[in-house]
């Protein structure tokens, strides 16, 4: 019998992996990504540089970044059968279901599928970074019965991702805000979706199967699905007083307020939320969306007063997506697209230093029964 160890519901506070990729240094309110501060990276580096740091283990020089962009551009087109599969799914299917299905269908088209070597998983990572945004944008445009938008070679990776969704070339400001949003979402230690991916990867199954486990997890409203719910709440509230009333009614009904609280940050502000709050303030200044910032601030004040809780990234990311013209059902799929960089890094690390995950249980059921 394994020696009795403490049972922690939800593995709360349990160290479940050793990693060189990232760490939430809560005491110093810093998110460490391979030694750098995520917030500094998000403000000073393009998303693809952060992705290279995560997956390859170091920041790319200018030539390496250009090479990465070119390789991604070459791998961007989706295999036509994958597009056909997306087109066959119900128009009412949630974009996270299209993403899970499309990502799963991509696997068999990857010639390196069963090769877990560093070189092969690097090539697979390029294909995933190229094609996940395409699955999201193509799936959405098919559902809306709008023409699929071809990438514009004059636009960068993030700008093309936003363009492929909205059909409108983003301004410099919009492209910069979207790129910062992708970088801020790129990696966050061991959330449920990353844990799901490495647990699955630890059986030495293929990289796409591990990623699909991550999508399945992230769809849940307690995790990635919160950003969509935040925007619906803000729209329903309309005004700061309306939001205060809505939150108080939800709390009275013992409901969770999406966008608040965090397993790790507990009673501290998610550092990423602070960065997105600043980004939102800058984005809406002087625009018809100006009231959105004051609306969000009121919600933050009410939750702090009533529950001592702080916003997590989703609370301020949701209105940034909204101002950028991203359709609400795509908030969580874009969260996943950004997080593929972190997931790919963790899956590669798991392959390189593998130990099959197989925890034990504390059995509390009946014993000694006989037929
Ligand atoms: C993400 O892990 C990650 O890093 C995730 C993420 C990432 O980048 O990958 O950061 C992204 O998933 C952010 C979280 C998005 N989810 C939400 O915003 C959903 C709403 N949040 C909660 O459901 C909750 O805060 C969790 C799930 C995020 C964390 O929950 P815990 O750690 O399990 O906390 P808990 O359920 O034990 O709650 C502790 C107390 C409870 O009060 P009591 O019942 O003890 O009186 O705090 C209360 C809870 O009721 N509480 C909330 C609340 N969150 C916690 N009350 C109202 N609204 C909330 N949002």
Short mmCIF file of C-alpha atoms and ligand atoms in Angstrom, two decimals:
data_model
loop_
_atom_site.label_atom_id
_atom_site.label_comp_id
_atom_site.label_asym_id
_atom_site.label_seq_id
_atom_site.Cartn_x
_atom_site.Cartn_y
_atom_site.Cartn_z
CA UNK A 1 0.00 0.00 0.00
CA UNK A 2 1.50 3.40 -0.92
CA UNK A 3 2.45 5.34 2.23
CA UNK A 4 -0.45 7.58 3.35
CA UNK A 5 0.06 11.08 1.87
CA UNK A 6 -2.16 14.10 2.38
CA UNK A 7 -5.18 14.28 0.10
CA UNK A 8 -5.67 17.78 -1.34
CA UNK A 9 -9.03 18.27 -3.15
CA UNK A 10 -8.32 19.68 -6.60
CA UNK A 11 -4.59 19.17 -5.82
CA UNK A 12 -4.74 22.63 -4.22
CA UNK A 13 -1.21 23.81 -3.40
CA UNK A 14 0.36 20.51 -4.56
CA UNK A 15 3.60 20.71 -6.55
CA UNK A 16 2.75 18.38 -9.46
CA UNK A 17 5.69 19.05 -11.78
CA UNK A 18 9.19 20.47 -12.01
CA UNK A 19 9.66 22.91 -14.88
CA UNK A 20 12.07 25.45 -16.38
CA UNK A 21 9.23 27.15 -18.27
CA UNK A 22 7.30 29.36 -15.83
CA UNK A 23 6.43 30.06 -12.22
CA UNK A 24 3.89 32.32 -10.48
CA UNK A 25 6.02 34.19 -7.97
CA UNK A 26 2.97 35.37 -6.02
CA UNK A 27 4.93 36.99 -3.18
CA UNK A 28 6.71 39.27 -5.64
CA UNK A 29 3.59 39.54 -7.88
CA UNK A 30 5.62 38.36 -10.84
CA UNK A 31 4.95 35.76 -13.52
CA UNK A 32 8.37 34.33 -14.39
CA UNK A 33 8.78 32.98 -17.94
CA UNK A 34 12.16 31.27 -18.38
CA UNK A 35 13.68 33.93 -16.08
CA UNK A 36 11.94 36.94 -17.64
CA UNK A 37 8.90 38.86 -16.30
CA UNK A 38 5.86 37.99 -18.46
CA UNK A 39 4.51 41.54 -18.23
CA UNK A 40 7.80 43.00 -19.48
CA UNK A 41 7.89 40.45 -22.31
CA UNK A 42 4.26 41.21 -23.26
CA UNK A 43 4.97 44.96 -23.43
CA UNK A 44 8.34 44.79 -25.20
CA UNK A 45 8.29 41.66 -27.40
CA UNK A 46 5.99 40.41 -30.15
CA UNK A 47 3.94 37.31 -29.28
CA UNK A 48 6.02 35.15 -31.63
CA UNK A 49 9.20 36.06 -29.73
CA UNK A 50 7.53 35.01 -26.48
CA UNK A 51 6.38 31.80 -28.19
CA UNK A 52 9.97 31.13 -29.35
CA UNK A 53 11.24 31.75 -25.80
CA UNK A 54 8.69 29.31 -24.40
CA UNK A 55 9.07 26.54 -26.98
CA UNK A 56 12.78 26.81 -27.93
CA UNK A 57 13.95 28.02 -24.53
CA UNK A 58 15.39 31.41 -25.52
CA UNK A 59 14.39 34.66 -27.18
CA UNK A 60 14.99 34.66 -30.97
CA UNK A 61 17.40 37.08 -32.63
CA UNK A 62 16.10 39.13 -35.59
CA UNK A 63 16.96 36.46 -38.17
CA UNK A 64 15.40 33.66 -36.10
CA UNK A 65 12.19 35.67 -35.66
CA UNK A 66 12.01 36.33 -39.42
CA UNK A 67 12.64 32.64 -40.12
CA UNK A 68 9.90 31.67 -37.65
CA UNK A 69 7.41 34.02 -39.30
CA UNK A 70 8.29 32.60 -42.76
CA UNK A 71 8.00 28.98 -41.61
CA UNK A 72 4.64 29.73 -39.99
CA UNK A 73 3.44 31.44 -43.18
CA UNK A 74 4.38 28.34 -45.22
CA UNK A 75 2.52 26.02 -42.84
CA UNK A 76 -0.56 28.24 -42.46
CA UNK A 77 -3.01 26.81 -45.02
CA UNK A 78 -5.28 24.17 -43.43
CA UNK A 79 -5.49 20.80 -45.18
CA UNK A 80 -8.73 21.01 -47.23
CA UNK A 81 -10.27 17.92 -45.53
CA UNK A 82 -9.97 19.75 -42.18
CA UNK A 83 -11.83 22.74 -43.64
CA UNK A 84 -14.47 20.31 -44.99
CA UNK A 85 -14.88 18.78 -41.52
CA UNK A 86 -15.35 22.21 -39.95
CA UNK A 87 -17.95 23.03 -42.62
CA UNK A 88 -19.93 19.89 -41.71
CA UNK A 89 -20.33 20.80 -38.03
CA UNK A 90 -23.62 22.44 -36.95
CA UNK A 91 -23.75 26.21 -37.50
CA UNK A 92 -24.79 26.43 -33.83
CA UNK A 93 -21.75 24.52 -32.51
CA UNK A 94 -19.63 26.49 -30.03
CA UNK A 95 -16.29 27.65 -31.53
CA UNK A 96 -14.49 25.67 -28.78
CA UNK A 97 -16.12 22.51 -30.16
CA UNK A 98 -14.96 23.44 -33.68
CA UNK A 99 -11.46 24.08 -32.31
CA UNK A 100 -11.35 20.75 -30.44
CA UNK A 101 -12.58 18.89 -33.55
CA UNK A 102 -10.36 20.78 -36.00
CA UNK A 103 -7.25 20.31 -33.87
CA UNK A 104 -7.97 16.62 -33.56
CA UNK A 105 -8.44 16.34 -37.34
CA UNK A 106 -5.10 18.12 -37.94
CA UNK A 107 -3.11 15.39 -36.22
CA UNK A 108 -3.21 12.74 -38.97
CA UNK A 109 -2.02 15.35 -41.51
CA UNK A 110 1.18 16.02 -39.57
CA UNK A 111 4.00 13.82 -40.96
CA UNK A 112 5.83 14.05 -37.61
CA UNK A 113 2.79 12.92 -35.57
CA UNK A 114 4.39 9.89 -33.92
CA UNK A 115 7.88 11.39 -33.54
CA UNK A 116 8.48 12.94 -30.10
CA UNK A 117 12.05 14.07 -30.77
CA UNK A 118 12.90 17.71 -30.11
CA UNK A 119 13.39 18.39 -33.84
CA UNK A 120 10.05 16.78 -34.79
CA UNK A 121 8.06 18.47 -32.02
CA UNK A 122 9.62 21.81 -33.04
CA UNK A 123 8.32 21.24 -36.60
CA UNK A 124 4.91 20.26 -35.18
CA UNK A 125 4.93 23.37 -32.99
CA UNK A 126 5.36 25.57 -36.09
CA UNK A 127 2.37 23.85 -37.74
CA UNK A 128 0.23 24.24 -34.60
CA UNK A 129 1.11 27.95 -34.18
CA UNK A 130 0.25 28.44 -37.86
CA UNK A 131 -2.97 26.44 -38.01
CA UNK A 132 -4.77 26.93 -34.68
CA UNK A 133 -5.62 30.58 -35.58
CA UNK A 134 -6.78 29.31 -38.99
CA UNK A 135 -9.09 26.72 -37.43
CA UNK A 136 -10.63 29.41 -35.21
CA UNK A 137 -11.03 32.02 -37.97
CA UNK A 138 -12.09 29.58 -40.70
CA UNK A 139 -14.58 27.83 -38.43
CA UNK A 140 -16.11 31.16 -37.43
CA UNK A 141 -16.31 32.54 -40.99
CA UNK A 142 -17.92 29.27 -42.18
CA UNK A 143 -20.51 29.49 -39.38
CA UNK A 144 -21.27 33.12 -40.27
CA UNK A 145 -21.39 32.18 -43.97
CA UNK A 146 -18.77 34.85 -44.65
CA UNK A 147 -15.83 34.43 -47.05
CA UNK A 148 -12.67 32.92 -45.54
CA UNK A 149 -10.00 35.65 -45.22
CA UNK A 150 -6.56 34.82 -46.69
CA UNK A 151 -3.63 36.09 -44.63
CA UNK A 152 -2.08 39.35 -45.91
CA UNK A 153 1.73 38.86 -46.23
CA UNK A 154 2.17 42.55 -45.36
CA UNK A 155 0.62 41.96 -41.92
CA UNK A 156 2.39 40.23 -39.01
CA UNK A 157 1.23 37.07 -37.24
CA UNK A 158 -1.08 38.70 -34.65
CA UNK A 159 -2.48 41.29 -37.05
CA UNK A 160 -3.31 38.52 -39.55
CA UNK A 161 -5.00 36.49 -36.80
CA UNK A 162 -7.29 39.43 -35.95
CA UNK A 163 -7.78 40.26 -39.66
CA UNK A 164 -8.77 36.65 -40.46
CA UNK A 165 -11.53 36.88 -37.84
CA UNK A 166 -12.96 40.37 -38.46
CA UNK A 167 -12.18 40.75 -42.18
CA UNK A 168 -10.90 44.27 -41.40
CA UNK A 169 -7.21 45.10 -41.40
CA UNK A 170 -6.44 46.25 -37.82
CA UNK A 171 -4.85 49.64 -37.12
CA UNK A 172 -1.34 49.69 -35.62
CA UNK A 173 -2.89 50.35 -32.18
CA UNK A 174 -5.39 47.51 -32.52
CA UNK A 175 -2.71 45.08 -33.77
CA UNK A 176 -0.39 46.03 -30.91
CA UNK A 177 -3.14 45.56 -28.31
CA UNK A 178 -4.11 42.16 -29.75
CA UNK A 179 -0.45 41.05 -29.85
CA UNK A 180 -0.03 42.08 -26.20
CA UNK A 181 -3.19 40.15 -25.32
CA UNK A 182 -1.83 37.00 -26.99
CA UNK A 183 1.49 37.36 -25.14
CA UNK A 184 -0.22 37.89 -21.77
CA UNK A 185 -2.28 34.72 -22.33
CA UNK A 186 0.70 32.68 -23.63
CA UNK A 187 1.73 30.84 -20.44
CA UNK A 188 0.72 30.69 -16.78
CA UNK A 189 2.51 27.78 -15.01
CA UNK A 190 0.20 24.80 -14.36
CA UNK A 191 -3.47 25.71 -14.87
CA UNK A 192 -5.97 22.91 -15.36
CA UNK A 193 -5.55 22.86 -19.17
CA UNK A 194 -1.74 22.68 -19.07
CA UNK A 195 -1.89 20.00 -16.38
CA UNK A 196 -4.36 18.03 -18.53
CA UNK A 197 -1.98 18.27 -21.50
CA UNK A 198 1.08 17.01 -19.62
CA UNK A 199 -0.87 14.23 -17.91
CA UNK A 200 -1.94 13.01 -21.35
CA UNK A 201 1.54 13.57 -22.87
CA UNK A 202 3.07 11.50 -20.07
CA UNK A 203 1.63 8.34 -21.68
CA UNK A 204 3.81 9.26 -24.73
CA UNK A 205 0.77 9.72 -26.91
CA UNK A 206 1.06 12.26 -29.73
CA UNK A 207 1.30 16.03 -29.26
CA UNK A 208 -2.09 16.74 -30.87
CA UNK A 209 -3.87 14.39 -28.43
CA UNK A 210 -2.27 16.26 -25.54
CA UNK A 211 -3.32 19.61 -27.01
CA UNK A 212 -6.91 18.39 -27.52
CA UNK A 213 -7.01 17.55 -23.80
CA UNK A 214 -6.04 21.18 -23.16
CA UNK A 215 -8.88 22.49 -25.35
CA UNK A 216 -11.38 20.21 -23.62
CA UNK A 217 -10.31 21.58 -20.23
CA UNK A 218 -10.16 25.23 -21.24
CA UNK A 219 -13.78 25.24 -22.46
CA UNK A 220 -15.02 24.97 -18.88
CA UNK A 221 -16.51 28.18 -17.35
CA UNK A 222 -14.34 27.85 -14.24
CA UNK A 223 -11.29 28.15 -16.48
CA UNK A 224 -11.09 29.58 -20.00
CA UNK A 225 -14.81 29.99 -20.55
CA UNK A 226 -14.95 32.83 -18.01
CA UNK A 227 -13.87 35.59 -20.43
CA UNK A 228 -16.96 35.07 -22.60
CA UNK A 229 -19.23 35.16 -19.52
CA UNK A 230 -17.58 38.38 -18.31
CA UNK A 231 -18.51 40.21 -21.53
CA UNK A 232 -22.11 39.01 -21.42
CA UNK A 233 -22.33 40.29 -17.81
CA UNK A 234 -20.91 43.72 -18.76
CA UNK A 235 -23.32 44.05 -21.71
CA UNK A 236 -26.29 43.02 -19.55
CA UNK A 237 -25.28 45.54 -16.86
CA UNK A 238 -24.97 48.51 -19.26
CA UNK A 239 -24.06 51.02 -16.49
CA UNK A 240 -21.87 50.97 -13.35
CA UNK A 241 -24.98 51.06 -11.14
CA UNK A 242 -26.48 48.28 -13.25
CA UNK A 243 -23.34 46.18 -12.79
CA UNK A 244 -23.36 46.77 -9.03
CA UNK A 245 -26.98 45.59 -8.85
CA UNK A 246 -26.29 42.59 -11.10
CA UNK A 247 -23.30 41.46 -9.04
CA UNK A 248 -25.14 41.88 -5.74
CA UNK A 249 -28.08 39.86 -7.09
CA UNK A 250 -25.74 37.09 -8.31
CA UNK A 251 -23.89 36.99 -4.99
CA UNK A 252 -27.19 36.84 -3.12
CA UNK A 253 -28.05 33.84 -5.28
CA UNK A 254 -24.69 32.28 -4.34
CA UNK A 255 -23.50 32.57 -7.94
CA UNK A 256 -19.83 32.94 -8.94
CA UNK A 257 -18.94 36.22 -10.64
CA UNK A 258 -16.93 35.32 -13.72
CA UNK A 259 -13.60 37.10 -14.06
CA UNK A 260 -12.91 37.22 -10.32
CA UNK A 261 -10.89 35.03 -8.01
CA UNK A 262 -8.00 32.72 -8.77
CA UNK A 263 -6.74 29.49 -7.20
CA UNK A 264 -3.18 30.82 -6.94
CA UNK A 265 -3.61 34.59 -6.52
CA UNK A 266 -6.38 34.13 -3.92
CA UNK A 267 -6.69 37.61 -2.41
CA UNK A 268 -4.25 39.40 -4.72
CA UNK A 269 -4.71 41.04 -8.12
CA UNK A 270 -3.66 38.88 -11.07
CA UNK A 271 -0.71 40.93 -12.42
CA UNK A 272 -1.97 40.30 -15.96
CA UNK A 273 -5.33 41.87 -15.12
CA UNK A 274 -3.56 45.08 -14.13
CA UNK A 275 -1.77 45.21 -17.51
CA UNK A 276 -5.03 44.58 -19.42
CA UNK A 277 -6.80 47.22 -17.29
CA UNK A 278 -4.21 49.75 -18.45
CA UNK A 279 -4.51 48.53 -22.05
CA UNK A 280 -8.31 48.90 -21.91
CA UNK A 281 -8.03 52.44 -20.52
CA UNK A 282 -5.72 53.43 -23.39
CA UNK A 283 -7.82 51.68 -26.06
CA UNK A 284 -11.18 53.28 -25.13
CA UNK A 285 -9.91 56.83 -24.45
CA UNK A 286 -11.87 59.22 -26.68
CA UNK A 287 -13.94 56.44 -28.30
CA UNK A 288 -17.64 55.50 -27.99
CA UNK A 289 -16.47 52.63 -25.72
CA UNK A 290 -15.07 55.06 -23.11
CA UNK A 291 -17.75 54.10 -20.55
CA UNK A 292 -16.56 50.48 -20.59
CA UNK A 293 -13.54 51.30 -18.43
CA UNK A 294 -15.58 52.97 -15.66
CA UNK A 295 -18.06 50.08 -15.84
CA UNK A 296 -15.27 47.55 -15.22
CA UNK A 297 -13.75 49.62 -12.41
CA UNK A 298 -17.12 49.64 -10.61
CA UNK A 299 -17.33 45.83 -10.84
CA UNK A 300 -13.85 45.57 -9.41
CA UNK A 301 -14.76 47.87 -6.50
CA UNK A 302 -17.96 45.94 -5.71
CA UNK A 303 -16.24 42.52 -5.70
CA UNK A 304 -13.43 43.80 -3.51
CA UNK A 305 -15.91 45.35 -1.06
CA UNK A 306 -18.31 42.36 -0.99
CA UNK A 307 -15.96 39.36 -1.30
CA UNK A 308 -12.40 40.65 -0.95
CA UNK A 309 -11.78 39.23 -4.42
CA UNK A 310 -9.74 40.70 -7.27
CA UNK A 311 -10.10 40.45 -11.04
CA UNK A 312 -8.24 37.73 -12.90
CA UNK A 313 -6.94 38.23 -16.45
CA UNK A 314 -10.29 37.34 -18.02
CA UNK A 315 -12.11 40.28 -16.41
CA UNK A 316 -10.14 42.96 -18.26
CA UNK A 317 -9.20 40.86 -21.28
CA UNK A 318 -12.86 40.43 -22.25
CA UNK A 319 -13.56 44.16 -22.85
CA UNK A 320 -10.25 44.51 -24.72
CA UNK A 321 -11.36 41.73 -27.11
CA UNK A 322 -14.74 43.49 -27.41
CA UNK A 323 -13.23 46.86 -28.33
CA UNK A 324 -11.03 45.10 -30.91
CA UNK A 325 -14.16 43.75 -32.59
CA UNK A 326 -13.61 40.10 -31.66
CA UNK A 327 -16.93 38.18 -31.54
CA UNK A 328 -17.63 37.04 -27.96
CA UNK A 329 -17.80 33.29 -28.77
CA UNK A 330 -14.17 33.50 -29.96
CA UNK A 331 -12.73 34.82 -26.67
CA UNK A 332 -11.88 31.37 -25.27
CA UNK A 333 -10.64 29.91 -28.57
CA UNK A 334 -8.25 32.89 -28.86
CA UNK A 335 -7.18 32.29 -25.25
CA UNK A 336 -6.30 28.75 -26.33
CA UNK A 337 -4.51 29.93 -29.48
CA UNK A 338 -2.30 32.20 -27.37
CA UNK A 339 -1.72 29.44 -24.81
CA UNK A 340 -0.59 26.91 -27.44
CA UNK A 341 2.93 28.37 -27.03
CA UNK A 342 2.93 27.45 -23.34
CA UNK A 343 1.24 24.10 -23.91
CA UNK A 344 3.74 23.11 -26.61
CA UNK A 345 6.61 24.04 -24.28
CA UNK A 346 5.21 21.92 -21.45
CA UNK A 347 4.44 18.93 -23.72
CA UNK A 348 8.01 18.99 -25.12
CA UNK A 349 9.41 19.27 -21.59
CA UNK A 350 7.26 16.31 -20.50
CA UNK A 351 8.50 14.17 -23.40
CA UNK A 352 12.10 15.08 -22.55
CA UNK A 353 11.82 14.29 -18.81
CA UNK A 354 8.92 11.88 -18.68
CA UNK A 355 7.39 10.05 -15.73
CA UNK A 356 3.89 8.65 -16.30
CA UNK A 357 1.33 10.45 -14.11
CA UNK A 358 -0.51 7.84 -12.03
CA UNK A 359 -1.63 9.14 -8.61
CA UNK A 360 -3.38 7.02 -5.98
CA UNK A 361 -6.70 7.45 -4.12
CA UNK A 362 -7.94 7.45 -0.57
CA UNK A 363 -10.71 4.85 -0.81
CA UNK A 364 -13.80 5.83 1.19
CA UNK A 365 -16.27 3.32 -0.33
CA UNK A 366 -17.54 0.02 1.12
CA UNK A 367 -15.35 -3.10 1.50
CA UNK A 368 -15.80 -6.77 2.17
CA UNK A 369 -19.09 -7.15 0.24
CA UNK A 370 -19.87 -10.57 -1.32
CA UNK A 371 -22.37 -11.66 -4.05
C1 LIG B 1 -8.34 31.28 -15.62
O1 LIG B 1 -5.15 28.49 -13.18
C2 LIG B 1 -4.92 29.45 -13.96
O2 LIG B 1 -3.85 30.03 -13.99
C3 LIG B 1 -6.09 29.83 -14.88
C4 LIG B 1 -5.85 31.06 -15.71
C5 LIG B 1 -4.81 30.82 -16.75
O3 LIG B 1 -4.18 31.80 -17.18
O4 LIG B 1 -4.71 29.66 -17.23
O5 LIG B 1 -5.46 32.12 -14.87
C6 LIG B 1 -7.13 31.45 -16.45
O6 LIG B 1 -8.95 30.24 -15.65
C7 LIG B 1 -8.74 32.39 -14.69
C8 LIG B 1 -9.99 32.00 -13.83
C9 LIG B 1 -11.22 32.20 -14.70
N1 LIG B 1 -12.41 31.70 -13.98
C10 LIG B 1 -13.29 32.52 -13.43
O7 LIG B 1 -13.19 33.75 -13.42
C11 LIG B 1 -14.49 31.82 -12.82
C12 LIG B 1 -14.86 32.47 -11.50
N2 LIG B 1 -13.80 32.19 -10.58
C13 LIG B 1 -14.05 31.14 -9.59
O8 LIG B 1 -14.84 30.10 -10.00
C14 LIG B 1 -12.84 30.80 -8.78
O9 LIG B 1 -12.30 31.96 -8.33
C15 LIG B 1 -11.75 29.94 -9.40
C16 LIG B 1 -12.31 28.71 -10.02
C17 LIG B 1 -10.99 30.73 -10.41
C18 LIG B 1 -10.83 29.56 -8.26
O10 LIG B 1 -11.60 28.91 -7.36
P1 LIG B 1 -11.01 28.14 -6.09
O11 LIG B 1 -9.57 28.38 -5.88
O12 LIG B 1 -11.48 26.72 -6.21
O13 LIG B 1 -11.70 28.94 -4.94
P2 LIG B 1 -12.97 28.41 -4.14
O14 LIG B 1 -14.01 27.89 -5.10
O15 LIG B 1 -12.47 27.51 -3.06
O16 LIG B 1 -13.55 29.76 -3.49
C19 LIG B 1 -13.04 30.26 -2.26
C20 LIG B 1 -14.12 31.21 -1.77
C21 LIG B 1 -15.52 30.59 -1.80
O17 LIG B 1 -16.26 31.25 -0.80
P3 LIG B 1 -16.96 30.34 0.33
O18 LIG B 1 -17.83 29.36 -0.43
O19 LIG B 1 -15.77 29.66 1.05
O20 LIG B 1 -17.71 31.33 1.16
O21 LIG B 1 -14.20 32.35 -2.63
C22 LIG B 1 -15.48 32.38 -3.25
C23 LIG B 1 -16.08 31.00 -3.12
O22 LIG B 1 -17.49 31.08 -3.10
N3 LIG B 1 -15.28 32.72 -4.65
C24 LIG B 1 -16.11 33.43 -5.39
C25 LIG B 1 -15.51 33.52 -6.65
N4 LIG B 1 -14.34 32.86 -6.64
C26 LIG B 1 -14.21 32.35 -5.40
N5 LIG B 1 -17.30 34.01 -5.11
C27 LIG B 1 -17.89 34.68 -6.12
N6 LIG B 1 -17.38 34.80 -7.34
C28 LIG B 1 -16.19 34.25 -7.64
N7 LIG B 1 -15.69 34.39 -8.86
#
